[in-house]
């Protein structure tokens, strides 16, 4: 019999029961909540007179709506100018208080973006099933966990039953072998993967990232890669457990401690795909072929190396694709065949659950050090992923480097990743962004997002347009 | 949940691939803490010429005459015809809430994003996957004849065209059962309380670290 994939193992560890129709009841170990997708679930719970099944499985923090300027944050809830945003954050506070759920509130140093906070706290552990009403929950799969986003009805379902009704997905493996060149990062790897398999390439599949280039990534880098599995259509992204995984978790507050930790780690080491495991689909990339990436269009699959030119719809035969390219170029205000390095920028955003961890900030700061943001830029923002990331960066003096270069140094939150808070693009503005989605209007109505790595974003901020970060150093 | 048994309704064709949830319901409307009120803001950025804000009276806003749902021939449509990877992007259930509240009962496309697909079933909205060629044919027919309507029978798993042609579709048995009877998932799962408790006890013994912290 063929061996098991990591996904197969995680699935089997959590299957409560299987129905005749092929669906299963899957036990959920960790449930993370934020203010946007939970209020209707709590309301449903109340209306049905139900209680959370296992309160300690839940961890909450507000992130999408929280303002990121110091003045607003110092003022607390009352300082959130947008009334509807304030109500949403307040509702999370009230729901967590009512049901006894641990919440890192806006003024807590541990507050941050859910997908930064979970791993940072050790609330994300290998072998866990982890869900959150947020599609980028795939991030947590970097720890050899089975993690995916759910809708609000399922948030309520997990609160009430600690389970989900789920269909097992197929296995997809993306292998990246070889060594990444200098200036090429985890973000470039995942953008190149999405460029290759498309935004629907992983639909219906759990995606395991494998190969020597993935193994060589830090935990932060693996989180960046898994974060964007959903942008390739896969709800689940995963990397097998190794010593890096275990070392990252040792001593984190929610992780087991001492002898308990070592006992757990012994189990975690088995969380790898068996050598003879069979995947339904296998994709290969060579690390040496990957150059720094920039997205030019309105879907993450519309991505190219920085030295390329944007496509020409006239050269596309498929009518649906031709139409998509034409629309995207029009929305993005780009001409066919325009060089990516000719795209002028209005704003730069370094942040989000994809790239707002300490290593991301270090990479951006290394580029910004001793340089100045281009005078043509209206704004360059650095938004740490959590209060603890912010504190660490300040201890290392990164905030000074950014400030001296002309970047704004902000309080943690989702910020300009999706513009539910005051940080947003104006219509027509181009932004180099380290986030994960370049959909129309994602960063503000009419805004034009280009997805890049933190180093590429910092380089673009200095130049005022895209440049190959390798030319700077 | 509203059950779905059979439905016959006018079809609106949305001819673009990779329609994402930010398009279906833009983020400013996600600030609501309610489950309702999203229908008027469905496809907001395409549907209106101005920028929509929560709480606004949409009746007074300028409509984009080019957007398909604003064309009189598609008024009252309850079946949405779409292209590949419909509903990609975020997990927001506000997307199916908005579609359902607008009046859609079913969406036909060659493929759907997984989370959106799942969320739709929880809201009485039936996503139907059909071969790309079949979807092409439906687009052609729909655009050629005004008032084009389809009849959907969930129990029989069929879509019937006005010319009498019948297309079968696949749907998994559990989701079909829940949708046909309008069943509440949570209630169903709670019938298995004993199994969950027994699993939890075994799981805790084998993996105490799950329950620490
Ligand atoms: S940073 Fe962006 S993608 Fe990540 S959780 Fe926040 S809004 Fe979603």
XYZ file of C-alpha atoms and ligand atoms in Angstrom:
694
model
C 0.000 0.000 0.000
C 1.241 3.465 -0.829
C 2.371 5.664 2.012
C 0.419 8.609 3.344
C 0.777 12.262 2.578
C 1.059 14.771 5.395
C -2.501 15.833 4.605
C -3.747 12.228 4.807
C -2.153 11.881 8.240
C -3.573 15.131 9.563
C -7.004 14.233 8.240
C -7.008 10.785 9.822
C -5.871 12.165 13.177
C -9.008 14.314 13.319
C -11.753 12.254 11.754
C -14.531 11.827 14.328
C -16.784 9.879 12.012
C -17.337 9.249 8.358
C -20.702 9.283 6.668
C -21.916 7.023 3.900
C -21.910 9.943 1.501
C -18.153 10.395 1.896
C -18.221 13.503 4.093
C -16.630 13.404 7.520
C -16.965 15.079 10.843
C -13.580 16.624 11.514
C -12.466 17.695 14.989
C -11.044 21.219 15.235
C -8.202 21.837 17.674
C -7.783 25.588 17.366
C -10.240 28.280 16.353
C -9.034 31.825 15.771
C -11.465 34.709 15.539
C -11.435 38.292 14.336
C -14.060 41.013 14.297
C -15.268 40.820 10.687
C -16.515 37.274 10.243
C -17.570 36.417 13.791
C -20.431 38.721 14.896
C -23.145 36.858 12.980
C -21.814 33.552 14.321
C -22.052 34.711 17.939
C -25.503 36.058 17.227
C -26.509 32.643 15.863
C -25.128 30.950 18.960
C -27.152 33.225 21.207
C -30.346 32.825 19.211
C -30.084 29.036 19.506
C -29.163 29.212 23.210
C -25.875 27.381 22.602
C -22.517 27.653 24.371
C -19.051 27.218 22.883
C -18.078 23.543 22.992
C -14.521 24.112 24.256
C -13.834 27.703 25.171
C -10.065 27.225 25.475
C -9.810 26.215 21.798
C -10.649 29.784 20.809
C -8.371 32.785 20.529
C -9.464 36.200 19.253
C -7.928 39.492 18.209
C -9.237 42.417 16.166
C -7.178 43.241 13.082
C -9.087 44.297 9.961
C -10.684 47.474 11.299
C -8.139 48.719 13.785
C -6.572 52.075 12.957
C -2.788 52.059 12.680
C -1.763 55.569 13.684
C -0.419 56.075 17.181
C -2.847 58.880 17.985
C -5.885 56.800 17.118
C -4.568 53.749 18.923
C -3.755 55.638 22.079
C -7.348 56.807 22.190
C -8.675 53.231 22.358
C -12.023 52.132 20.981
C -13.472 55.621 21.218
C -10.779 56.900 18.853
C -11.895 54.685 15.951
C -13.430 57.404 13.814
C -15.480 55.148 11.570
C -18.561 54.314 13.598
C -19.251 51.018 11.860
C -15.659 49.844 12.345
C -15.824 50.805 15.994
C -19.023 48.839 16.485
C -17.455 45.771 14.917
C -14.378 45.866 17.168
C -16.529 46.563 20.201
C -18.811 43.661 19.304
C -15.828 41.286 19.281
C -14.797 42.544 22.725
C -18.301 42.010 24.049
C -18.718 38.573 22.507
C -15.385 37.369 23.876
C -16.193 38.731 27.316
C -19.645 37.130 27.315
C -18.414 33.706 26.280
C -15.116 33.747 28.197
C -12.905 33.620 25.083
C -9.306 34.836 25.349
C -8.918 38.000 23.319
C -5.897 40.181 22.659
C -7.644 43.517 22.538
C -6.576 46.549 20.602
C -4.447 47.913 23.446
C -2.724 44.580 24.184
C 0.884 44.289 22.993
C 0.012 40.787 21.743
C -2.682 42.130 19.388
C -2.037 41.810 15.690
C -3.103 40.124 12.486
C -4.641 36.747 13.345
C -2.191 34.843 11.138
C 0.808 36.533 12.686
C -0.452 36.209 16.248
C -1.359 32.472 16.205
C 2.145 31.184 15.350
C 3.875 33.880 17.407
C 1.994 32.733 20.505
C 2.522 29.032 19.829
C -1.256 28.752 19.535
C -0.516 27.253 16.130
C 1.094 23.865 16.624
C 2.058 21.028 14.310
C -0.580 18.361 13.902
C -3.431 20.678 14.800
C -6.541 21.374 12.803
C -6.839 25.150 12.772
C -9.660 27.220 11.343
C -10.558 30.888 11.234
C -13.171 32.868 9.353
C -10.490 34.119 7.042
C -9.117 32.584 3.874
C -5.462 33.213 4.746
C -5.694 30.697 7.572
C -3.684 28.533 5.180
C -0.689 30.412 6.666
C -0.671 28.172 9.742
C -0.025 25.107 7.561
C 3.629 26.186 7.541
C 3.839 24.313 10.878
C 2.611 20.985 9.543
C -0.933 21.815 10.651
C -4.163 21.335 8.724
C -5.387 24.916 8.547
C -7.957 26.592 6.374
C -10.419 29.421 6.127
C -14.125 28.974 6.808
C -17.278 31.046 6.365
C -19.345 32.547 9.153
C -21.832 29.659 9.282
C -18.892 27.363 9.899
C -17.476 29.702 12.548
C -20.742 29.201 14.390
C -20.615 25.461 13.717
C -17.104 25.187 15.176
C -18.004 27.304 18.187
C -21.000 25.090 18.908
C -19.638 21.644 18.083
C -15.805 21.861 17.862
C -16.233 20.094 14.526
C -16.718 20.767 10.846
C -18.518 18.737 8.236
C -15.846 18.314 5.600
C -15.006 16.504 2.388
C -11.510 15.218 2.037
C -9.651 17.028 -0.704
C -7.122 15.712 -3.175
C -3.365 15.942 -2.665
C -1.284 18.415 -4.636
C 2.450 18.782 -4.177
C 4.483 21.688 -5.438
C 8.183 20.949 -5.259
C 10.751 23.702 -5.510
C 14.246 22.294 -5.690
C 17.549 24.124 -5.838
C 18.881 27.279 -4.265
C 17.219 30.681 -4.517
C 19.407 33.409 -5.917
C 20.335 36.472 -3.864
C 17.418 38.921 -3.528
C 14.876 36.183 -4.291
C 12.555 35.469 -1.375
C 9.680 33.267 -0.242
C 7.250 35.811 -1.698
C 8.830 35.504 -5.129
C 8.620 31.718 -4.853
C 4.919 31.707 -4.119
C 4.126 34.349 -6.735
C 6.036 32.298 -9.299
C 4.058 29.203 -8.274
C 0.750 31.042 -8.686
C 1.935 32.417 -12.016
C 2.592 28.865 -13.095
C -0.497 26.984 -11.832
C -3.008 29.846 -11.877
C -5.467 31.079 -9.256
C -7.650 28.007 -9.737
C -4.727 25.562 -9.995
C -5.196 24.296 -6.454
C -9.015 24.187 -6.350
C -10.213 21.074 -4.546
C -6.691 20.240 -3.368
C -4.636 20.455 -0.208
C -1.277 21.820 -1.276
C 1.995 20.652 0.224
C 5.057 22.751 -0.533
C 8.147 20.591 -0.709
C 11.673 20.487 -2.072
C 15.055 21.748 -0.965
C 14.238 25.418 -1.600
C 11.193 25.202 0.689
C 13.155 23.342 3.368
C 15.774 26.077 3.243
C 13.178 28.764 4.024
C 12.821 30.083 7.563
C 9.492 29.606 9.338
C 8.593 33.175 8.355
C 9.300 32.335 4.724
C 7.225 29.165 4.913
C 4.352 31.155 6.384
C 4.555 33.585 3.466
C 4.345 30.695 1.021
C 1.461 28.921 2.782
C -0.349 32.242 3.239
C -0.800 32.494 -0.503
C -1.845 28.875 -1.122
C -5.394 30.229 -1.201
C -4.367 32.575 -4.022
C -3.544 29.423 -5.974
C -7.050 28.152 -5.168
C -5.956 25.738 -2.414
C -7.683 26.286 0.930
C -4.913 24.359 2.614
C -1.170 24.970 2.237
C 1.355 22.933 4.219
C 5.020 22.375 4.866
C 6.238 19.238 6.640
C 7.630 19.508 10.159
C 11.390 19.653 10.694
C 13.746 20.934 13.373
C 13.166 24.530 12.286
C 9.472 24.132 13.043
C 10.198 22.740 16.464
C 12.887 25.289 17.333
C 10.564 28.146 16.386
C 7.913 26.931 18.820
C 10.031 26.149 21.861
C 9.135 28.472 24.734
C 6.148 30.159 23.046
C 3.382 30.932 25.559
C 0.629 28.638 24.198
C 3.000 25.778 23.356
C 3.578 22.966 25.848
C 6.613 23.570 28.063
C 9.576 21.527 29.281
C 9.231 17.752 29.106
C 5.734 18.102 27.645
C 7.194 20.043 24.770
C 9.796 17.389 23.994
C 7.151 14.653 24.144
C 5.000 16.615 21.724
C 7.964 17.321 19.463
C 8.616 13.595 19.149
C 5.098 13.205 17.727
C 5.442 16.265 15.516
C 8.529 14.849 13.800
C 6.322 12.190 12.199
C 4.301 14.881 10.413
C 5.871 14.497 7.000
C 4.637 12.837 3.832
C 5.879 9.261 3.541
C 8.515 8.822 0.834
C 6.189 6.525 -1.132
C 3.086 8.715 -0.706
C 1.180 9.321 -3.931
C -0.060 12.794 -4.838
C -2.958 13.363 -7.223
C -1.030 16.163 -8.853
C 2.657 17.093 -8.799
C 4.176 20.377 -9.951
C 7.889 21.187 -10.110
C 9.792 24.464 -10.185
C 13.504 25.110 -10.178
C 14.597 27.668 -7.608
C 17.302 28.996 -9.950
C 14.621 30.000 -12.499
C 12.789 32.254 -10.052
C 13.500 35.969 -10.300
C 11.991 38.772 -8.190
C 8.291 38.939 -9.108
C 5.838 41.807 -9.620
C 2.130 41.389 -10.288
C 0.896 43.630 -13.099
C -2.826 42.780 -13.250
C -5.906 42.263 -11.112
C -5.395 38.636 -10.168
C -2.357 37.146 -8.395
C -1.720 34.882 -11.399
C -1.034 38.003 -13.473
C 2.536 38.112 -12.322
C 5.917 38.370 -14.053
C 9.600 38.752 -13.261
C 10.586 42.373 -12.669
C 12.594 42.542 -15.905
C 9.599 41.481 -18.051
C 7.042 43.503 -19.999
C 3.293 43.345 -19.369
C 1.403 41.175 -21.867
C -0.191 42.260 -25.098
C -3.766 41.032 -25.519
C -3.291 41.084 -29.276
C -0.961 38.108 -28.883
C -3.457 36.035 -26.889
C -5.670 33.570 -28.783
C -7.947 32.353 -25.998
C -10.907 34.804 -25.963
C -11.590 34.603 -22.212
C -7.903 35.254 -21.440
C -7.622 37.985 -24.052
C -10.590 39.705 -22.467
C -9.143 39.294 -18.961
C -5.820 40.849 -20.038
C -7.555 43.752 -21.777
C -9.720 44.462 -18.750
C -6.775 44.188 -16.357
C -4.571 46.523 -18.389
C -7.386 49.053 -18.594
C -8.056 48.879 -14.862
C -4.348 49.085 -14.052
C -3.766 51.955 -16.463
C -0.988 50.104 -18.261
C -0.127 49.880 -21.952
C 0.485 46.525 -23.658
C 4.202 45.596 -23.662
C 5.076 48.282 -21.100
C 8.179 47.414 -19.073
C 7.365 46.611 -15.454
C 10.237 48.830 -14.359
C 8.415 51.753 -16.016
C 5.461 51.536 -13.646
C 5.525 54.694 -11.475
C 4.327 54.304 -7.914
C 2.216 56.524 -5.692
C 2.387 54.526 -2.484
C 4.246 51.613 -0.967
C 2.788 49.296 1.643
C 4.931 46.920 3.661
C 2.704 44.821 5.889
C -0.130 42.214 5.962
C -0.312 38.599 7.088
C 1.868 37.659 4.110
C 4.868 39.849 4.931
C 4.727 41.682 8.255
C 6.838 39.403 10.401
C 10.197 40.360 11.832
C 12.194 38.786 9.041
C 10.169 40.687 6.434
C 10.828 43.960 8.211
C 14.529 43.143 8.446
C 14.676 42.444 4.706
C 12.942 45.719 3.880
C 15.084 47.658 6.356
C 18.264 46.224 4.846
C 17.270 47.856 1.556
C 16.033 51.099 3.127
C 19.081 51.617 5.336
C 20.868 54.837 4.508
C 18.583 55.606 1.549
C 15.615 57.929 0.991
C 12.079 57.264 -0.220
C 11.606 58.884 -3.640
C 10.178 62.393 -3.460
C 7.512 61.449 -6.010
C 5.907 59.009 -3.580
C 2.868 60.177 -1.596
C 3.316 57.631 1.139
C 5.407 54.658 2.189
C 3.978 52.667 5.084
C 5.494 49.991 7.270
C 2.916 48.188 9.384
C 4.177 45.419 11.688
C 2.023 42.296 11.876
C 1.667 42.363 15.657
C 2.526 44.406 18.702
C 5.278 41.938 19.516
C 6.778 42.180 16.022
C 6.702 45.946 16.398
C 8.458 45.786 19.767
C 11.116 43.421 18.426
C 11.736 45.643 15.400
C 12.132 48.650 17.672
C 14.623 46.780 19.808
C 16.634 46.163 16.652
C 16.358 49.798 15.592
C 14.450 48.985 12.402
C 11.898 51.701 13.091
C 14.710 54.260 13.023
C 16.001 52.989 9.713
C 12.531 53.210 8.182
C 11.774 56.626 9.654
C 15.132 58.035 8.606
C 14.438 56.828 5.083
C 11.040 58.546 5.040
C 8.725 55.616 5.768
C 5.841 55.916 8.234
C 6.096 53.459 11.132
C 2.648 52.290 12.218
C 0.737 50.300 14.810
C -0.105 46.654 13.978
C -3.150 45.614 11.931
C -4.296 44.653 8.453
C -3.978 48.283 7.404
C -3.770 48.943 3.685
C -4.041 45.270 2.759
C -7.768 45.698 2.370
C -8.739 49.212 3.312
C -11.407 48.502 5.907
C -9.581 51.033 8.068
C -8.414 54.531 7.115
C -5.281 53.315 5.239
C -6.212 53.091 1.578
C -5.412 53.998 -1.997
C -7.117 56.755 -3.947
C -8.584 55.896 -7.365
C -5.889 55.364 -9.985
C -2.975 55.188 -7.567
C -0.319 52.515 -8.036
C 0.928 50.768 -4.937
C 3.782 48.323 -4.442
C 2.352 46.096 -1.747
C 3.668 43.124 0.193
C 0.117 41.832 0.694
C -1.549 38.964 -1.137
C -4.396 40.263 -3.275
C -4.358 42.622 -6.214
C -8.080 42.409 -6.937
C -9.859 45.485 -8.286
C -10.487 47.900 -5.437
C -8.816 45.664 -2.863
C -6.690 48.448 -1.329
C -9.288 51.150 -1.944
C -11.763 51.901 -4.679
C -9.993 52.244 -8.035
C -6.604 51.503 -6.434
C -3.949 49.614 -8.393
C -2.036 47.005 -6.424
C 1.238 45.359 -7.414
C 2.262 42.413 -5.265
C 5.948 42.149 -4.399
C 8.331 40.958 -1.673
C 9.328 43.277 1.212
C 12.785 43.860 -0.307
C 11.266 44.688 -3.699
C 8.726 47.017 -2.051
C 11.477 48.872 -0.212
C 13.535 49.126 -3.406
C 10.497 50.451 -5.286
C 9.945 53.036 -2.557
C 13.510 54.298 -2.970
C 13.353 54.412 -6.778
C 9.739 55.603 -7.145
C 9.163 52.835 -9.685
C 9.884 49.112 -9.796
C 13.496 48.098 -9.961
C 15.258 44.807 -9.550
C 16.325 44.815 -5.910
C 19.508 43.024 -6.998
C 20.620 46.160 -8.818
C 20.442 48.224 -5.635
C 22.873 46.204 -3.607
C -32.179 27.787 5.971
C -34.498 28.078 2.956
C -34.844 24.646 1.345
C -34.058 24.274 -2.334
C -36.102 21.733 -4.253
C -36.928 22.982 -7.723
C -36.473 26.416 -9.176
C -37.270 27.978 -12.515
C -35.994 31.451 -13.204
C -34.572 34.020 -15.528
C -30.842 33.831 -16.204
C -28.312 36.670 -16.032
C -24.944 36.074 -17.770
C -21.842 37.443 -16.002
C -19.215 36.925 -18.644
C -15.895 37.098 -16.836
C -13.621 34.561 -15.188
C -12.197 34.709 -11.643
C -14.919 36.908 -10.176
C -13.634 37.439 -6.650
C -15.483 38.048 -3.409
C -14.202 41.650 -3.246
C -16.196 42.187 -6.437
C -19.261 40.336 -5.198
C -19.410 42.420 -2.020
C -16.752 45.101 -1.472
C -15.057 45.297 1.897
C -16.729 48.460 3.194
C -19.968 46.500 3.547
C -18.302 43.821 5.656
C -18.406 46.096 8.653
C -21.992 45.175 9.342
C -22.569 42.889 12.290
C -25.784 41.577 10.720
C -26.498 38.829 8.236
C -28.852 40.877 6.118
C -28.816 44.110 4.151
C -26.159 43.118 1.596
C -28.408 42.629 -1.461
C -28.412 46.271 -2.638
C -24.579 46.257 -2.557
C -24.088 43.059 -4.547
C -21.420 43.756 -7.207
C -21.408 47.341 -5.924
C -18.393 48.637 -7.852
C -19.714 47.346 -11.162
C -23.344 48.071 -10.527
C -23.180 51.749 -9.546
C -21.247 54.678 -10.966
C -20.428 56.183 -7.568
C -18.538 54.701 -4.637
C -20.909 52.965 -2.255
C -20.866 53.478 1.489
C -22.551 51.358 4.150
C -25.932 52.592 5.223
C -26.553 54.562 2.031
C -29.900 54.511 0.228
C -28.965 52.649 -2.941
C -32.209 53.567 -4.699
C -30.877 57.091 -5.144
C -27.492 56.063 -6.600
C -26.533 56.315 -10.289
C -26.609 52.903 -11.966
C -23.988 51.746 -14.431
C -26.121 51.021 -17.516
C -23.449 48.720 -18.963
C -23.500 46.281 -16.079
C -25.435 43.169 -16.914
C -27.727 43.161 -13.881
C -28.845 46.697 -14.738
C -30.079 45.749 -18.189
C -33.884 45.517 -18.246
C -33.851 42.171 -20.039
C -32.178 40.579 -17.025
C -34.361 42.203 -14.383
C -35.549 39.757 -11.767
C -32.939 37.157 -12.715
C -32.575 34.378 -10.156
C -30.036 32.170 -11.889
C -26.530 33.534 -12.395
C -24.458 32.201 -15.248
C -20.761 32.679 -14.562
C -17.286 31.715 -15.693
C -14.478 29.688 -14.154
C -13.294 30.049 -10.550
C -16.306 32.091 -9.460
C -16.091 33.357 -5.858
C -12.320 33.219 -5.465
C -10.635 35.283 -2.779
C -11.764 35.744 0.768
C -13.871 33.488 2.944
C -16.521 36.160 3.492
C -19.943 34.573 3.702
C -21.257 38.035 2.944
C -20.813 37.039 -0.724
C -23.485 34.315 -0.759
C -25.594 36.445 1.623
C -25.549 39.278 -0.918
C -26.277 37.005 -3.883
C -29.149 35.289 -2.067
C -30.623 38.531 -0.819
C -30.501 39.995 -4.310
C -32.661 37.076 -5.389
C -30.283 34.517 -6.833
C -31.080 30.900 -6.012
C -28.500 29.192 -8.193
C -25.189 29.899 -9.928
C -23.946 27.901 -12.885
C -20.222 27.979 -13.681
C -17.459 25.670 -14.914
C -15.790 25.886 -11.487
C -16.064 27.638 -8.132
C -13.548 28.580 -5.469
C -13.761 26.038 -2.638
C -14.719 28.275 0.285
C -17.366 30.164 -1.678
C -18.810 26.883 -2.935
C -19.092 25.610 0.601
C -20.565 28.833 1.974
C -23.260 28.901 -0.719
C -24.816 25.628 0.390
C -25.212 27.002 3.913
C -27.395 29.768 2.565
C -29.821 28.008 0.282
C -27.850 29.064 -2.769
C -27.085 26.211 -5.168
C -23.737 26.343 -7.008
C -23.877 24.098 -10.087
C -20.684 22.973 -11.794
C -21.000 22.260 -15.507
C -18.584 21.510 -18.304
C -17.049 24.641 -19.830
C -18.621 23.798 -23.218
C -22.066 23.462 -21.672
C -21.612 26.804 -19.944
C -20.500 28.318 -23.266
C -23.679 27.032 -24.892
C -25.821 28.485 -22.093
C -24.096 31.872 -22.459
C -24.777 31.852 -26.200
C -28.434 30.932 -25.765
C -28.951 33.373 -22.932
C -27.488 36.293 -24.850
C -29.471 35.366 -27.969
C -32.909 35.168 -26.452
C -34.537 37.687 -24.169
C -36.264 36.295 -21.111
C -34.079 33.179 -21.194
C -34.876 30.949 -18.228
C -33.703 27.629 -16.847
C -35.483 25.050 -14.703
C -33.433 23.412 -11.956
C -34.438 20.234 -10.142
C -32.108 19.459 -7.247
C -33.589 16.042 -6.417
C -33.138 14.911 -10.025
C -29.873 16.907 -10.363
C -30.930 18.396 -13.665
C -30.999 21.748 -15.424
C -33.563 21.978 -18.222
C -33.195 24.482 -21.046
C -36.102 26.172 -22.805
C -35.421 23.994 -25.867
C -36.025 20.910 -23.732
C -32.407 19.809 -23.504
C -31.575 18.442 -20.057
C -28.143 18.712 -18.401
C -27.314 16.583 -15.382
C -25.038 17.896 -12.659
C -23.219 16.371 -9.703
C -23.762 17.375 -6.085
C -22.573 15.556 -3.015
C -25.208 13.619 -1.144
C -24.924 15.307 2.236
C -25.085 18.836 0.892
C -27.975 17.878 -1.343
C -29.861 16.381 1.572
C -29.344 19.474 3.744
C -30.376 21.821 0.952
C -33.464 19.821 -0.050
C -34.702 19.849 3.518
C -33.348 23.207 4.611
C -31.504 21.522 7.497
C -29.405 23.297 10.069
C -25.918 21.755 10.053
C -25.282 22.446 13.714
C -28.389 20.613 14.823
C -27.354 17.635 12.712
C -23.833 17.565 14.090
C -25.087 17.816 17.651
C -26.885 14.502 17.105
C -23.367 13.056 17.295
C -22.455 14.514 20.673
C -21.414 11.123 22.054
C -19.105 10.408 19.150
C -17.498 13.833 19.477
C -16.979 13.405 23.224
C -15.479 9.954 22.764
C -13.142 11.250 20.062
C -12.147 14.178 22.217
C -11.223 11.894 25.126
C -9.025 9.704 22.894
C -7.492 12.739 21.241
C -6.680 14.343 24.571
C -5.008 11.180 25.835
C -2.882 10.847 22.713
C -2.143 14.530 22.172
C -2.412 16.439 25.437
C -0.571 19.400 23.889
C -3.662 20.221 21.827
C -5.487 21.001 25.042
C -2.685 22.846 26.835
C -2.483 26.643 26.962
S -3.615 41.262 6.403
Fe -4.967 41.288 4.653
S -5.146 39.214 3.935
Fe -4.246 39.165 5.972
S -5.975 38.837 7.354
Fe -5.668 41.040 7.197
S -6.984 41.679 5.526
Fe -6.804 39.476 5.361
